[in-house]
Amino acid sequence: MAIEGVNPGLEGAQPGLDGVEPETEIAQQVLEGLGWTAAFAGAHAAHAAEGHRPARVVAEDRGSYQVLGSAGEQRASVTGRFRHETSDPAAFPAVGDWVAVETSPAGTTTIHAVMPRHSALIRQAAGRRTEAQVVG
């Protein structure tokens, strides 16, 4: 998938063994091309200290997510802890959200947190349930 402002040469790039990519000018340009701002950087600072990288959710398919960041496009899922501790379906990642991700040495990418949203289109979920649904 080609996204304006993203260097296609980074697709498939792998982070270091510790799951943290070195801060580079190219990585910053990629993030900025996806809409990364100082506000998101501030919200992500605590996650960066834990070795998590920022990425943007570009697709969602039944609990599986496609994320795009400085390491390129990757398939990701939320951690078991996130799934267990999050009771509100609207708190799960939606397309357009910024998330904190970690890639294991085996290549599995997990989402640890969703950065605070600046805006969201929320509707009533279908069916008889009374819960919100974020529309990405």
mmCIF file of C-alpha atoms in Angstrom, residues 12-136:
data_model
loop_
_atom_site.group_PDB
_atom_site.id
_atom_site.type_symbol
_atom_site.label_atom_id
_atom_site.label_comp_id
_atom_site.label_asym_id
_atom_site.label_seq_id
_atom_site.Cartn_x
_atom_site.Cartn_y
_atom_site.Cartn_z
ATOM 1 C CA GLY A 12 9.585 -4.524 5.380
ATOM 2 C CA ALA A 13 12.373 -2.905 7.381
ATOM 3 C CA GLN A 14 12.932 -4.560 10.728
ATOM 4 C CA PRO A 15 13.565 -2.816 14.042
ATOM 5 C CA GLY A 16 16.581 -3.647 16.158
ATOM 6 C CA LEU A 17 16.605 -6.799 18.294
ATOM 7 C CA ASP A 18 15.270 -4.871 21.275
ATOM 8 C CA GLY A 19 12.223 -3.742 19.224
ATOM 9 C CA VAL A 20 13.331 -0.110 19.257
ATOM 10 C CA GLU A 21 14.412 1.683 16.125
ATOM 11 C CA PRO A 22 17.123 4.304 16.325
ATOM 12 C CA GLU A 23 15.790 7.847 15.956
ATOM 13 C CA THR A 24 16.658 8.882 12.441
ATOM 14 C CA GLU A 25 15.715 11.744 10.209
ATOM 15 C CA ILE A 26 14.043 9.321 7.788
ATOM 16 C CA ALA A 27 11.973 7.729 10.564
ATOM 17 C CA GLN A 28 10.835 11.184 11.697
ATOM 18 C CA GLN A 29 9.916 12.129 8.110
ATOM 19 C CA VAL A 30 7.868 8.944 7.745
ATOM 20 C CA LEU A 31 5.950 9.643 10.958
ATOM 21 C CA GLU A 32 5.376 13.284 10.037
ATOM 22 C CA GLY A 33 4.098 12.168 6.620
ATOM 23 C CA LEU A 34 1.485 10.111 8.467
ATOM 24 C CA GLY A 35 0.399 13.086 10.610
ATOM 25 C CA TRP A 36 2.709 12.750 13.628
ATOM 26 C CA THR A 37 2.755 15.943 15.707
ATOM 27 C CA ALA A 38 4.426 17.211 18.854
ATOM 28 C CA ALA A 39 1.180 16.506 20.746
ATOM 29 C CA PHE A 40 1.296 12.830 19.742
ATOM 30 C CA ALA A 41 5.011 12.689 20.606
ATOM 31 C CA GLY A 42 4.219 14.014 24.086
ATOM 32 C CA ALA A 43 1.472 11.429 24.585
ATOM 33 C CA HIS A 44 3.814 8.692 23.357
ATOM 34 C CA ALA A 45 6.825 9.654 25.526
ATOM 35 C CA ALA A 46 6.005 7.226 28.357
ATOM 36 C CA HIS A 47 5.541 4.395 25.850
ATOM 37 C CA ALA A 48 8.814 5.243 24.100
ATOM 38 C CA ALA A 49 10.561 4.876 27.463
ATOM 39 C CA GLU A 50 9.242 1.286 27.532
ATOM 40 C CA GLY A 51 10.687 0.619 24.067
ATOM 41 C CA HIS A 52 7.431 0.967 22.120
ATOM 42 C CA ARG A 53 7.334 2.650 18.719
ATOM 43 C CA PRO A 54 4.545 4.839 17.308
ATOM 44 C CA ALA A 55 2.502 3.577 14.370
ATOM 45 C CA ARG A 56 -0.758 4.576 12.683
ATOM 46 C CA VAL A 57 -3.617 2.123 12.217
ATOM 47 C CA VAL A 58 -4.368 1.966 8.476
ATOM 48 C CA ALA A 59 -6.770 -1.011 8.430
ATOM 49 C CA GLU A 60 -8.746 -3.169 10.838
ATOM 50 C CA ASP A 61 -10.148 -6.624 10.238
ATOM 51 C CA ARG A 62 -11.946 -8.368 13.110
ATOM 52 C CA GLY A 63 -9.454 -7.558 15.818
ATOM 53 C CA SER A 64 -6.391 -7.680 13.592
ATOM 54 C CA TYR A 65 -4.805 -4.405 12.572
ATOM 55 C CA GLN A 66 -2.541 -3.173 9.806
ATOM 56 C CA VAL A 67 -0.221 -0.491 11.191
ATOM 57 C CA LEU A 68 2.208 1.791 9.419
ATOM 58 C CA GLY A 69 5.203 3.458 11.008
ATOM 59 C CA SER A 70 8.899 3.989 10.517
ATOM 60 C CA ALA A 71 9.398 0.206 10.248
ATOM 61 C CA GLY A 72 6.961 0.027 7.337
ATOM 62 C CA GLU A 73 3.581 -1.682 7.206
ATOM 63 C CA GLN A 74 3.000 -4.532 9.664
ATOM 64 C CA ARG A 75 0.138 -6.761 10.838
ATOM 65 C CA ALA A 76 -0.529 -6.265 14.571
ATOM 66 C CA SER A 77 -2.881 -7.318 17.352
ATOM 67 C CA VAL A 78 -3.581 -5.877 20.792
ATOM 68 C CA THR A 79 -1.844 -7.494 23.741
ATOM 69 C CA GLY A 80 -3.768 -9.866 25.984
ATOM 70 C CA ARG A 81 -3.366 -7.381 28.820
ATOM 71 C CA PHE A 82 -4.883 -4.588 26.690
ATOM 72 C CA ARG A 83 -7.803 -6.839 25.699
ATOM 73 C CA HIS A 84 -8.382 -7.911 29.324
ATOM 74 C CA GLU A 85 -8.133 -4.432 30.878
ATOM 75 C CA THR A 86 -10.219 -2.635 28.242
ATOM 76 C CA SER A 87 -13.952 -3.115 28.713
ATOM 77 C CA ASP A 88 -15.099 -0.281 26.403
ATOM 78 C CA PRO A 89 -15.080 -1.331 22.719
ATOM 79 C CA ALA A 90 -14.585 2.330 21.734
ATOM 80 C CA ALA A 91 -11.187 2.254 23.499
ATOM 81 C CA PHE A 92 -9.825 -0.326 21.025
ATOM 82 C CA PRO A 93 -7.787 0.920 18.051
ATOM 83 C CA ALA A 94 -9.657 2.285 15.040
ATOM 84 C CA VAL A 95 -8.415 3.267 11.594
ATOM 85 C CA GLY A 96 -6.520 6.555 11.906
ATOM 86 C CA ASP A 97 -5.490 6.059 15.530
ATOM 87 C CA TRP A 98 -1.890 6.382 16.674
ATOM 88 C CA VAL A 99 -0.790 3.368 18.713
ATOM 89 C CA ALA A 100 2.274 2.242 20.676
ATOM 90 C CA VAL A 101 3.638 -0.984 19.169
ATOM 91 C CA GLU A 102 6.389 -3.455 19.889
ATOM 92 C CA THR A 103 7.835 -5.995 17.475
ATOM 93 C CA SER A 104 9.285 -9.171 18.960
ATOM 94 C CA PRO A 105 12.489 -10.765 17.613
ATOM 95 C CA ALA A 106 10.191 -13.361 16.010
ATOM 96 C CA GLY A 107 8.499 -10.573 14.027
ATOM 97 C CA THR A 108 5.155 -10.453 15.882
ATOM 98 C CA THR A 109 3.884 -6.891 16.326
ATOM 99 C CA THR A 110 1.639 -6.061 19.282
ATOM 100 C CA ILE A 111 -0.292 -2.932 20.178
ATOM 101 C CA HIS A 112 0.195 -1.858 23.789
ATOM 102 C CA ALA A 113 -1.768 1.409 23.864
ATOM 103 C CA VAL A 114 -3.876 3.826 21.842
ATOM 104 C CA MET A 115 -2.754 7.465 21.913
ATOM 105 C CA PRO A 116 -5.448 9.967 22.923
ATOM 106 C CA ARG A 117 -7.689 10.850 19.987
ATOM 107 C CA HIS A 118 -8.023 14.464 18.909
ATOM 108 C CA SER A 119 -11.308 13.705 17.150
ATOM 109 C CA ALA A 120 -13.509 10.694 16.502
ATOM 110 C CA LEU A 121 -16.720 9.829 14.718
ATOM 111 C CA ILE A 122 -18.656 7.676 17.181
ATOM 112 C CA ARG A 123 -21.997 6.007 16.521
ATOM 113 C CA GLN A 124 -24.283 3.620 18.372
ATOM 114 C CA ALA A 125 -23.168 0.025 17.777
ATOM 115 C CA ALA A 126 -25.531 -2.147 15.747
ATOM 116 C CA GLY A 127 -27.917 -4.459 17.553
ATOM 117 C CA ARG A 128 -29.469 -4.240 20.987
ATOM 118 C CA ARG A 129 -26.241 -3.467 22.837
ATOM 119 C CA THR A 130 -25.850 0.029 24.201
ATOM 120 C CA GLU A 131 -22.231 0.766 23.421
ATOM 121 C CA ALA A 132 -20.365 3.215 21.246
ATOM 122 C CA GLN A 133 -18.491 2.268 18.095
ATOM 123 C CA VAL A 134 -15.638 4.360 16.717
ATOM 124 C CA VAL A 135 -15.934 4.635 12.944
ATOM 125 C CA GLY A 136 -12.519 4.790 11.291
#
